[in-house]
XYZ file of C-alpha atoms in Angstrom:
730
model
C 99.640 9.875 -81.155
C 101.139 8.633 -84.488
C 103.709 10.912 -86.131
C 102.766 12.770 -89.322
C 104.995 12.375 -92.402
C 106.319 15.409 -94.312
C 104.417 14.319 -97.433
C 101.135 14.311 -95.457
C 101.845 17.833 -94.246
C 102.569 19.024 -97.788
C 99.383 17.517 -99.189
C 97.324 19.019 -96.327
C 98.854 22.480 -96.821
C 98.263 22.321 -100.580
C 94.605 21.423 -99.991
C 94.082 24.332 -97.608
C 95.711 26.761 -100.063
C 93.565 25.610 -102.988
C 90.418 25.863 -100.838
C 91.328 29.412 -99.795
C 91.933 30.406 -103.426
C 88.500 29.096 -104.372
C 86.651 30.752 -101.469
C 88.269 34.186 -101.923
C 88.563 34.151 -105.719
C 86.271 37.221 -106.169
C 88.349 39.356 -103.801
C 91.744 38.226 -105.091
C 90.939 38.707 -108.768
C 88.562 41.689 -108.461
C 91.055 43.985 -110.198
C 90.483 42.196 -113.463
C 86.711 42.700 -113.257
C 84.608 45.866 -113.531
C 83.435 47.067 -110.104
C 79.755 46.320 -109.342
C 77.814 48.075 -106.559
C 76.328 45.613 -104.067
C 72.568 45.175 -104.318
C 72.391 45.702 -100.581
C 73.213 49.383 -101.020
C 70.929 50.033 -103.986
C 69.131 53.361 -104.121
C 65.941 53.971 -102.182
C 63.965 54.215 -105.408
C 65.025 50.731 -106.433
C 62.944 48.785 -103.917
C 61.005 46.409 -106.177
C 62.489 43.489 -104.321
C 61.290 44.585 -100.873
C 57.661 43.588 -100.281
C 57.690 45.485 -96.952
C 58.298 48.909 -98.567
C 54.843 50.504 -98.741
C 56.102 53.634 -100.527
C 57.506 51.521 -103.373
C 54.158 49.731 -103.582
C 52.325 53.053 -103.722
C 54.506 54.231 -106.587
C 54.268 50.950 -108.468
C 50.477 50.927 -108.198
C 49.954 54.669 -108.712
C 48.335 54.895 -105.274
C 48.221 58.333 -103.699
C 47.003 57.125 -100.309
C 48.311 54.529 -97.870
C 45.760 53.606 -95.201
C 47.096 51.688 -92.190
C 44.739 50.009 -89.742
C 45.417 48.795 -86.206
C 42.660 46.245 -85.723
C 41.988 43.477 -83.218
C 38.493 42.368 -84.235
C 38.277 43.682 -87.812
C 36.363 46.916 -87.165
C 39.299 49.284 -87.800
C 40.032 47.413 -91.021
C 36.412 47.930 -92.108
C 36.709 51.697 -91.521
C 40.035 51.786 -93.370
C 38.375 50.171 -96.368
C 35.471 52.627 -96.122
C 37.887 55.557 -96.241
C 39.597 54.066 -99.281
C 36.247 53.616 -101.044
C 35.181 57.178 -100.261
C 38.481 58.615 -101.517
C 37.940 56.773 -104.769
C 34.267 57.757 -105.095
C 34.803 61.421 -104.183
C 38.149 62.237 -105.768
C 39.063 59.304 -108.009
C 42.083 58.545 -105.789
C 43.185 54.952 -105.274
C 44.590 53.666 -101.995
C 46.844 51.002 -100.572
C 45.040 49.554 -97.532
C 47.754 48.180 -95.270
C 48.139 45.910 -92.280
C 51.038 47.682 -90.484
C 52.418 44.317 -89.396
C 53.299 43.604 -93.028
C 55.350 46.759 -93.650
C 58.432 48.613 -92.434
C 58.280 52.319 -91.626
C 61.814 53.498 -92.385
C 60.524 54.990 -95.657
C 57.729 57.021 -94.041
C 59.857 60.122 -94.723
C 59.920 59.376 -98.467
C 56.156 59.540 -99.082
C 55.759 61.832 -102.162
C 54.377 65.336 -101.612
C 51.194 64.618 -103.579
C 50.413 61.560 -101.429
C 49.095 61.075 -97.884
C 48.988 58.464 -95.139
C 45.926 57.549 -93.062
C 46.053 55.823 -89.672
C 42.882 54.074 -88.459
C 43.840 52.916 -84.980
C 41.901 50.960 -82.379
C 42.843 51.056 -78.707
C 42.872 47.588 -77.172
C 42.760 46.393 -73.566
C 44.277 48.817 -71.085
C 45.449 51.457 -73.544
C 47.462 49.022 -75.661
C 47.953 48.928 -79.434
C 46.326 46.071 -81.294
C 48.600 43.106 -81.960
C 49.223 44.138 -85.578
C 50.183 47.717 -84.614
C 52.782 47.029 -81.925
C 55.800 47.541 -84.212
C 54.331 50.700 -85.757
C 53.822 52.231 -82.316
C 57.350 51.319 -81.252
C 58.777 52.975 -84.368
C 56.773 56.167 -83.853
C 57.501 56.493 -80.136
C 61.119 55.304 -79.979
C 63.445 58.297 -80.292
C 66.250 55.926 -81.309
C 64.349 54.785 -84.415
C 65.455 56.679 -87.543
C 63.811 57.012 -90.931
C 65.610 56.318 -94.213
C 66.963 59.814 -94.870
C 68.271 60.907 -91.488
C 66.880 61.298 -88.030
C 63.192 61.639 -87.225
C 62.037 64.404 -89.554
C 58.644 63.938 -91.214
C 58.225 67.514 -92.419
C 55.782 67.693 -95.292
C 54.118 64.338 -94.624
C 50.349 64.744 -94.848
C 48.313 62.454 -92.614
C 44.853 61.672 -91.224
C 44.030 59.890 -87.947
C 40.802 58.176 -86.913
C 40.686 56.335 -83.583
C 38.384 53.592 -82.398
C 37.771 53.234 -78.662
C 35.205 52.970 -75.904
C 34.620 55.704 -73.333
C 33.791 53.218 -70.621
C 37.497 52.319 -70.569
C 40.014 54.519 -68.796
C 42.421 54.845 -71.721
C 39.902 56.034 -74.290
C 41.413 56.223 -77.790
C 44.945 56.742 -76.466
C 46.596 54.902 -79.379
C 45.216 57.327 -81.973
C 46.347 60.198 -79.706
C 49.836 58.709 -79.458
C 50.041 58.384 -83.245
C 48.822 61.949 -83.758
C 51.190 63.420 -81.146
C 54.194 61.511 -82.472
C 53.594 62.529 -86.095
C 52.976 66.165 -85.169
C 56.144 66.211 -83.059
C 58.140 65.057 -86.085
C 56.754 67.812 -88.309
C 53.998 65.982 -90.173
C 50.845 67.886 -91.158
C 47.450 66.565 -90.070
C 44.529 67.144 -92.453
C 41.355 67.912 -90.497
C 40.871 67.079 -86.830
C 41.703 63.722 -85.314
C 38.586 61.559 -85.384
C 37.478 59.603 -82.344
C 34.864 56.864 -82.533
C 33.150 55.722 -79.329
C 31.898 52.142 -79.475
C 29.948 52.648 -76.248
C 27.551 55.009 -78.026
C 27.766 54.938 -81.823
C 31.011 54.446 -83.702
C 29.083 54.947 -86.918
C 27.685 58.344 -85.942
C 31.067 59.559 -84.691
C 32.617 58.537 -88.013
C 29.913 60.239 -90.064
C 30.201 63.481 -88.073
C 33.987 63.510 -88.486
C 34.492 62.487 -92.084
C 32.847 65.393 -93.930
C 35.073 68.023 -92.310
C 38.094 65.784 -92.774
C 37.424 65.367 -96.516
C 37.102 69.155 -96.924
C 40.491 69.701 -95.275
C 41.883 66.786 -97.280
C 40.712 68.274 -100.594
C 42.331 71.633 -99.782
C 45.643 70.132 -98.653
C 45.843 67.651 -101.544
C 44.660 70.065 -104.213
C 41.824 67.843 -105.398
C 38.163 68.501 -106.110
C 35.183 66.371 -105.216
C 33.343 64.890 -108.170
C 36.412 63.464 -109.882
C 35.448 59.942 -108.836
C 32.236 57.997 -109.262
C 30.235 55.068 -107.944
C 32.181 51.954 -108.781
C 31.517 48.458 -107.551
C 34.013 46.692 -105.297
C 32.974 43.213 -106.354
C 31.597 41.383 -109.355
C 29.001 38.724 -108.510
C 28.432 35.982 -111.071
C 25.857 33.217 -110.928
C 27.382 29.888 -111.944
C 25.303 27.480 -113.975
C 27.385 24.516 -112.943
C 30.116 23.898 -110.396
C 31.271 20.766 -108.580
C 29.080 20.579 -105.481
C 31.967 19.472 -103.257
C 33.834 22.679 -104.117
C 31.027 25.046 -103.077
C 31.325 26.673 -99.637
C 28.087 26.234 -97.713
C 29.267 27.827 -94.474
C 32.684 26.243 -94.075
C 35.049 28.772 -92.559
C 38.233 27.570 -94.271
C 39.481 25.564 -97.242
C 40.616 22.841 -94.841
C 37.098 22.545 -93.463
C 35.713 22.194 -96.989
C 38.237 19.564 -98.068
C 38.296 17.890 -94.631
C 42.090 18.058 -94.418
C 44.031 18.386 -91.181
C 45.766 21.566 -90.094
C 46.316 23.999 -87.251
C 43.084 25.252 -85.744
C 43.028 29.017 -85.262
C 40.956 32.057 -86.247
C 41.460 31.198 -89.930
C 40.559 27.547 -89.436
C 38.188 27.093 -86.447
C 37.721 23.664 -84.925
C 34.237 22.109 -84.737
C 34.308 21.172 -81.048
C 31.757 18.623 -79.794
C 29.536 19.737 -76.907
C 29.911 17.240 -74.092
C 27.896 19.234 -71.544
C 25.315 21.989 -72.024
C 23.238 23.050 -69.027
C 21.305 25.945 -67.567
C 23.041 27.752 -64.708
C 20.224 29.969 -63.460
C 18.062 28.338 -60.821
C 14.975 30.141 -62.162
C 15.386 30.528 -65.950
C 11.863 31.517 -66.973
C 12.860 35.122 -67.821
C 16.630 34.862 -68.189
C 19.089 32.178 -69.225
C 22.749 31.513 -68.529
C 24.324 28.604 -70.363
C 27.268 26.475 -69.243
C 28.855 24.674 -72.201
C 31.788 22.262 -72.248
C 33.598 21.899 -75.577
C 35.745 18.838 -76.232
C 39.115 19.703 -77.816
C 40.735 16.263 -77.585
C 42.790 15.483 -80.687
C 42.398 18.999 -82.096
C 45.831 20.313 -81.129
C 44.115 23.240 -79.369
C 45.627 24.241 -76.045
C 44.668 26.997 -73.637
C 45.627 28.588 -70.341
C 43.453 29.944 -67.562
C 42.289 33.450 -68.445
C 42.297 32.893 -72.226
C 39.268 33.604 -74.424
C 37.454 31.212 -76.718
C 35.990 32.554 -79.955
C 32.738 30.867 -81.015
C 31.590 31.362 -84.612
C 27.770 31.653 -84.729
C 25.450 31.819 -87.698
C 22.627 34.319 -88.187
C 19.076 33.394 -87.119
C 17.026 31.786 -89.875
C 14.263 34.397 -89.585
C 16.712 37.188 -90.514
C 18.228 35.137 -93.345
C 14.792 34.629 -94.884
C 13.826 38.269 -94.280
C 16.794 39.693 -96.180
C 16.562 37.109 -98.976
C 12.931 38.162 -99.484
C 13.718 41.884 -99.242
C 16.378 41.459 -101.952
C 14.121 39.343 -104.163
C 16.515 36.409 -103.886
C 14.445 33.916 -101.921
C 13.512 31.783 -104.930
C 17.162 31.421 -105.933
C 18.695 31.379 -102.474
C 20.633 28.189 -103.273
C 22.008 29.488 -106.573
C 25.789 29.091 -106.702
C 27.636 32.391 -107.051
C 31.240 33.451 -107.415
C 32.492 36.828 -106.232
C 35.591 38.560 -107.602
C 37.242 41.660 -106.198
C 37.548 44.423 -108.792
C 40.385 45.991 -106.792
C 42.048 43.399 -104.506
C 44.278 46.085 -102.982
C 41.181 47.971 -101.853
C 38.662 45.268 -101.029
C 39.295 41.562 -100.676
C 36.383 39.152 -100.892
C 35.695 38.782 -97.152
C 34.667 35.115 -97.188
C 35.391 31.938 -99.176
C 33.832 31.442 -102.617
C 32.106 30.006 -104.615
C 29.097 29.902 -102.347
C 25.347 30.624 -102.444
C 23.192 33.658 -101.702
C 21.675 32.024 -98.616
C 25.056 30.905 -97.299
C 26.462 34.432 -97.458
C 23.560 35.768 -95.392
C 23.497 32.826 -92.987
C 27.191 32.296 -92.253
C 29.417 35.023 -93.670
C 28.067 38.563 -93.145
C 26.562 40.135 -90.020
C 22.981 40.759 -91.134
C 21.935 40.805 -87.460
C 23.846 43.981 -86.691
C 22.294 47.443 -86.597
C 21.787 48.878 -90.101
C 24.288 51.728 -90.555
C 23.049 55.154 -91.641
C 25.555 55.480 -94.484
C 24.498 52.090 -95.843
C 20.921 53.309 -96.237
C 22.010 56.055 -98.633
C 23.425 53.383 -100.944
C 20.216 51.358 -100.775
C 18.009 54.392 -101.538
C 19.054 54.365 -105.201
C 17.316 51.004 -105.637
C 14.026 51.742 -103.895
C 11.063 49.867 -105.409
C 8.878 52.997 -105.422
C 9.067 56.741 -104.662
C 7.531 56.318 -101.193
C 10.150 53.758 -100.167
C 12.894 55.988 -101.580
C 11.688 58.983 -99.555
C 11.393 56.905 -96.379
C 14.880 55.420 -96.553
C 16.435 58.747 -97.598
C 14.990 60.360 -94.502
C 16.590 57.680 -92.336
C 19.868 58.230 -94.173
C 19.981 62.036 -94.039
C 18.197 62.870 -90.769
C 20.373 61.834 -87.853
C 17.657 62.356 -85.241
C 15.079 60.310 -87.154
C 17.638 57.562 -87.797
C 18.513 57.383 -84.105
C 14.873 57.315 -83.008
C 13.634 54.765 -85.574
C 16.624 52.583 -86.452
C 19.035 52.823 -83.511
C 16.457 52.825 -80.696
C 14.359 50.296 -82.619
C 17.440 48.044 -83.106
C 16.591 47.541 -86.780
C 18.647 45.281 -89.004
C 19.152 45.832 -92.761
C 16.285 43.547 -93.764
C 13.924 45.218 -91.297
C 14.796 48.721 -92.532
C 14.065 47.681 -96.128
C 10.726 46.243 -95.044
C 9.853 49.294 -92.948
C 10.727 51.768 -95.718
C 8.578 49.780 -98.168
C 5.618 49.861 -95.783
C 5.803 46.169 -94.820
C 4.889 44.894 -91.351
C 8.192 43.898 -89.722
C 6.348 42.061 -86.926
C 4.919 39.482 -89.339
C 6.830 36.389 -90.342
C 8.305 37.472 -93.721
C 6.928 35.849 -96.876
C 6.939 36.656 -100.613
C 3.431 38.056 -100.165
C 4.192 40.530 -97.362
C 7.754 41.591 -98.252
C 8.550 44.060 -101.058
C 11.653 43.209 -103.091
C 14.403 45.809 -103.588
C 16.625 45.333 -106.688
C 19.841 46.066 -104.762
C 22.871 44.501 -106.497
C 24.292 41.754 -104.294
C 27.807 43.183 -104.564
C 26.541 46.225 -102.625
C 25.248 43.964 -99.854
C 28.686 42.349 -99.605
C 30.351 45.789 -99.570
C 27.965 47.362 -97.058
C 27.473 44.694 -94.383
C 30.532 43.634 -92.340
C 31.821 40.085 -91.966
C 30.195 37.988 -89.254
C 32.784 37.813 -86.475
C 33.318 35.276 -83.687
C 31.924 36.062 -80.258
C 34.540 35.862 -77.483
C 33.995 34.443 -74.008
C 36.343 34.204 -71.028
C 37.182 30.539 -70.574
C 35.756 29.351 -67.251
C 37.959 26.298 -66.714
C 41.601 25.400 -66.088
C 43.593 23.088 -68.365
C 45.238 21.672 -65.247
C 41.900 20.016 -64.385
C 40.240 19.984 -67.818
C 43.091 19.574 -70.345
C 40.795 18.518 -73.215
C 37.765 20.637 -72.431
C 37.022 24.353 -72.713
C 34.198 25.635 -70.504
C 32.050 28.626 -71.445
C 29.749 30.614 -69.150
C 27.370 32.694 -71.247
C 24.425 34.828 -70.151
C 21.870 34.908 -72.973
C 21.322 38.425 -74.327
C 17.671 39.375 -74.754
C 16.257 42.861 -74.255
C 13.394 45.056 -75.403
C 13.844 47.870 -77.889
C 12.598 51.410 -77.375
C 9.212 51.905 -79.041
C 8.461 54.788 -81.423
C 5.650 55.835 -83.748
C 6.809 53.450 -86.496
C 8.198 50.496 -84.556
C 6.577 49.084 -81.440
C 8.552 47.660 -78.523
C 9.883 44.171 -79.316
C 12.465 41.663 -78.195
C 16.020 41.887 -79.506
C 18.338 38.865 -79.329
C 22.121 38.624 -79.160
C 23.451 36.416 -81.953
C 26.223 34.487 -80.182
C 24.456 33.784 -76.880
C 21.181 32.680 -78.489
C 23.163 30.488 -80.891
C 24.630 28.749 -77.822
C 21.180 28.510 -76.215
C 19.918 26.776 -79.372
C 22.810 24.325 -79.146
C 21.987 23.653 -75.506
C 18.350 22.861 -76.333
C 19.358 20.573 -79.203
C 22.153 18.802 -77.326
C 19.767 17.926 -74.487
C 16.808 17.082 -76.712
C 14.803 19.934 -75.171
C 11.950 21.695 -76.905
C 12.820 25.343 -77.483
C 10.014 27.922 -77.236
C 9.820 29.236 -80.811
C 7.644 31.484 -83.006
C 4.331 32.413 -81.439
C 1.212 30.793 -82.888
C -0.200 34.168 -83.928
C 2.260 34.429 -86.815
C 4.090 37.353 -85.259
C 7.862 37.182 -85.738
C 8.689 37.624 -82.071
C 10.299 34.308 -81.193
C 10.977 33.417 -77.606
C 14.226 31.948 -78.952
C 15.419 32.511 -82.541
C 16.329 29.374 -84.490
C 19.698 28.779 -86.118
C 21.143 26.321 -88.639
C 23.065 24.606 -85.845
C 23.764 21.415 -87.793
C 26.236 23.477 -89.826
C 27.290 23.226 -93.467
C 26.493 19.776 -94.889
C 25.569 18.654 -91.384
C 29.202 18.986 -90.279
C 28.258 20.238 -86.809
C 26.129 17.224 -85.901
C 27.330 13.649 -85.515
C 24.544 11.320 -84.405
C 23.290 13.057 -81.231
C 26.420 15.140 -80.691
C 26.386 18.809 -81.726
C 29.498 20.862 -82.439
C 30.451 24.546 -82.393
C 33.294 26.069 -84.459
C 35.861 27.591 -82.078
C 39.382 28.943 -81.736
C 41.374 30.202 -78.736
C 42.622 33.765 -78.311
C 45.522 34.229 -75.919
C 45.242 36.625 -72.985
C 47.539 38.216 -70.406
C 44.852 37.799 -67.725
C 46.877 35.372 -65.604
C 47.427 34.422 -61.969
C 50.807 35.257 -60.439
C 53.148 32.288 -60.727
C 53.933 32.368 -57.007
C 51.009 31.029 -54.916
C 52.314 32.970 -51.906
C 51.038 36.207 -53.489
C 47.559 37.213 -52.292
C 44.923 37.374 -55.036
C 41.771 39.527 -55.065
C 39.190 38.717 -57.761
C 36.103 40.831 -58.516
C 33.588 39.235 -60.861
C 29.836 39.738 -60.521
C 27.520 37.844 -62.872
C 29.314 36.079 -65.715
C 32.364 38.142 -64.773
C 33.061 35.203 -62.448
C 33.813 32.969 -65.460
C 37.613 33.351 -65.620
C 37.841 33.193 -61.817
C 36.306 29.732 -61.832
C 39.284 28.843 -64.038
C 41.667 30.681 -61.700
C 40.403 28.786 -58.654
C 40.579 25.469 -60.503
C 44.170 26.322 -61.429
C 45.061 26.837 -57.763
C 43.150 23.673 -56.745
C 45.234 21.619 -59.182
C 48.433 23.130 -57.772
C 47.219 22.514 -54.216
C 46.575 18.845 -54.938
C 50.099 18.379 -56.261
C 51.650 20.357 -53.395
C 49.787 18.400 -50.709
C 50.619 15.097 -52.389
C 54.300 16.067 -52.463
C 54.730 18.010 -49.194
C 51.933 16.856 -46.943
C 48.804 18.479 -45.433
C 50.581 21.706 -44.395
C 51.861 22.444 -47.917
C 49.547 25.459 -48.317
C 50.436 27.116 -45.012
C 52.416 29.954 -46.586
C 50.101 30.486 -49.558
C 48.534 33.884 -50.047
C 44.791 34.293 -49.519
C 42.568 34.061 -52.615
C 39.522 36.326 -52.197
C 36.572 36.364 -54.602
C 33.991 39.172 -54.565
C 30.942 37.923 -56.454
C 27.544 39.452 -57.140
C 24.159 38.271 -58.397
C 20.498 39.233 -58.009
C 19.281 36.489 -55.695
C 20.976 33.468 -54.144
C 18.007 31.341 -55.251
C 17.836 32.708 -58.797
C 21.171 33.363 -60.515
C 24.019 32.342 -58.180
C 26.485 30.844 -60.695
C 28.240 27.593 -59.756
C 26.734 27.856 -56.277
C 27.407 24.176 -55.479
C 31.052 24.244 -56.618
C 32.593 26.998 -54.488
C 32.407 25.137 -51.128
C 34.338 22.163 -52.547
C 37.035 24.474 -53.915
C 37.299 26.171 -50.513
C 37.686 22.779 -48.851
C 40.512 21.711 -51.164
C 42.329 25.020 -50.688
C 42.405 24.541 -46.898
C 41.090 27.959 -45.909
C 43.137 29.842 -48.537
C 40.015 30.680 -50.558
C 37.228 32.937 -49.282
C 34.183 34.228 -51.129
C 32.051 37.315 -50.432
C 28.705 37.476 -52.243
C 26.440 40.475 -52.828
C 22.846 39.511 -53.682
C 21.485 42.854 -54.817
C 17.783 41.955 -54.745
C 17.541 40.293 -51.354
C 18.310 41.432 -47.791
C 20.384 42.726 -46.183
C 20.191 46.122 -47.853
C 22.039 49.303 -46.948
C 20.583 51.426 -44.130
C 18.991 53.732 -46.722
C 17.359 50.748 -48.447
C 19.620 50.764 -51.502
C 21.138 47.603 -52.991
C 24.502 46.131 -52.039
C 27.001 45.495 -54.834
C 30.532 44.054 -55.005
C 32.168 47.445 -54.435
C 30.288 47.682 -51.123
C 31.654 44.295 -50.045
C 35.183 45.399 -50.955
C 34.770 48.470 -48.757
C 33.559 46.271 -45.882
C 36.750 44.209 -46.232
C 38.953 47.286 -46.695
C 41.501 46.372 -44.022
C 42.277 42.940 -45.465
C 42.169 44.334 -49.022
C 44.688 47.074 -48.188
C 46.910 44.609 -46.328
C 46.892 42.133 -49.237
C 47.806 44.813 -51.767
C 50.238 47.018 -49.826
C 51.947 44.535 -47.498
C 51.370 41.258 -49.304
C 52.181 42.698 -52.745
C 48.977 41.083 -53.948
C 47.278 41.076 -57.353
C 43.812 42.403 -58.212
C 41.647 41.129 -61.080
C 38.374 42.674 -62.286
C 36.109 40.998 -64.834
C 32.681 42.062 -66.090
C 30.874 45.292 -66.899
C 33.185 48.151 -67.873
C 30.555 50.863 -67.851
C 29.597 50.876 -64.174
C 30.998 48.015 -62.088
C 34.643 48.256 -63.121
C 34.767 52.004 -62.545
C 33.048 51.689 -59.175
C 35.509 48.994 -58.063
C 38.520 51.081 -59.109
C 37.097 54.068 -57.221
C 36.652 52.085 -54.002
C 40.155 50.616 -54.371
C 41.558 54.149 -54.711
C 39.650 55.179 -51.611
C 40.903 52.183 -49.587
C 44.516 52.563 -50.697
C 44.466 56.346 -50.291
C 43.271 56.084 -46.695
C 45.733 53.272 -45.927
C 48.510 55.555 -47.183
C 47.291 58.380 -44.991
C 46.061 60.451 -47.926
C 43.080 60.823 -50.239
C 41.470 58.694 -52.946
C 42.084 61.436 -55.522
C 45.836 61.674 -54.994
C 47.558 58.836 -53.082
C 44.830 56.311 -53.923
C 44.769 57.156 -57.635
C 48.579 57.003 -57.756
C 48.559 53.562 -56.116
C 45.941 52.240 -58.565
C 47.954 53.629 -61.471
C 51.114 51.956 -60.171
C 49.288 48.631 -59.784
C 48.254 48.801 -63.439
C 51.730 49.751 -64.611
C 53.207 46.792 -62.728
C 50.505 44.424 -64.028
C 49.181 43.849 -60.517
C 45.755 45.244 -61.412
C 44.389 43.492 -64.501
C 41.019 43.964 -66.176
C 38.969 41.765 -68.486
C 35.920 43.951 -69.006
C 33.314 44.677 -71.650
C 30.544 47.202 -72.259
């Protein structure tokens, strides 16, 4: 190494000294300056710069209520907004409607005494908080988390809790209970009882029964009187005389879709995926249909894993679009361009892109096919076209029993209720001649009817075999309503599944059975605007469906040596087709690398499947033998055909839970000795419960105890360790 001269050392030392003087100039010469308190330690009241401080936002906006919603599909958010609207209408109080993911909760103990906090919390999956409420729940339940003053004291905080759940699931409304218990433990004061909505029966009715008592308790605790508010619109709708056509939303779900610019495809920007395959799965589809669809994602940037869900964005059937346009007196100007502004963006955001048209809103953006809510009808009554219609719709609004019998059992949509109340024949194809117009302001329609949401399906393929294709297995929903003295029995159609059935007919050039020749609006298959906005969902003979992928934790164990038990009757088999494909792909690689005995130490994969008849609705019947062959005896399938022999000795039908009991020794061995995993997919109301009960019985007996004690404890432990996973629906 070359020697360093003394002059070089001096120059280097001088440079270091000058640099140090510059870097630490504030500290060295602070004595000559007045002392300034760091902004980091500013007072709690001075929080204008923190967008995550909800209390500061409440004060700045003169809001007396903060309403937090834990929502996975948008329903809890809708109820949060409803509560905010009612507080304003009843008491003149304004609210801050909050996504808890966007705020911190250290300042929960600084909410002013004349204010209150609402929690509208959905329970998701197996007793889990929704994705946007995870941090909130951690803060409330973690004893180490402290609020801004000191400790975990929320004395004096006034709060309200409404939970959204489904009684067919084991952990019914547990998140709202956790919130309530945690707040009460810390000294907060609940106003009214905790509300619990049951989606299995009627969330709407549960909400209506709860809210009146809650508002009474709220008024007493807050020192307010009803009547201080008034009916105020949430939105202002303006008809535009001129607007560039290319800037009008005609069903596009995002700005990128309208401008045809590239971007990430997700729930806010769905991808129009081309259908490469669309076929009927039922062997005898004259009364029922089950559609298999393959969606091409090549070049979209969309990826998925086995067990994920795909969200498909349908439109409403054209018959219902026309019906409501006619009932609102808007049919003749259905294509008029409108803009919609929120009159209180903190309370109600415009739920879809604008400017748009009347017809587009009803076709693509709001769920006009859903059951007409009882509270909604009270709003519509003020605009009845005549006294008879007003009396009829008021009765449906105020009489719970009549509403349930006529509207709920009759499965009536908003347009049908308006027709029925006006004395129109809802069975006839709606026209200007047979449909009475109601002068309901369009802003009230936007406020009253929720946003049209995607329909989710378990992906029935594996990316290891189909990297650029998402497969969907969808049974088409069609059932008959309950007849009553005002509405006769008629067919009711699920929006998402019949939308896919329409796509299947179009993609294959098949003639769909449509409206009957008698002029009665009882289509065999409803029709949809499947070509999409500006024909964007059709390219030559290829049809497309707007989709996005939702991640799931419904996954195979990473180690193929672990035994796997899958229970999926009907379309509950969909994710298990993906599971088996995933293992087939791994088997191919393993055999190629390690030879024909590569699967010798793999755990057994057992599928319990159920259908009505092997000749009628056995899904993917021709595929399972080939999978079994590739998996070299490591895949076995047990099938219960409930409507063909053999039956039980007493003549009753055999279901999947009966097959599990027949295989109880191997099931117990796989779970207890093999440390295996159990997956259940399908109906939550009956099948899932029955399967869990038989598992408890098998495991209880294997442990030398009972189903109620040892068996139940084993099932609980399996869930806690994520070795029993459910993907169920009601």
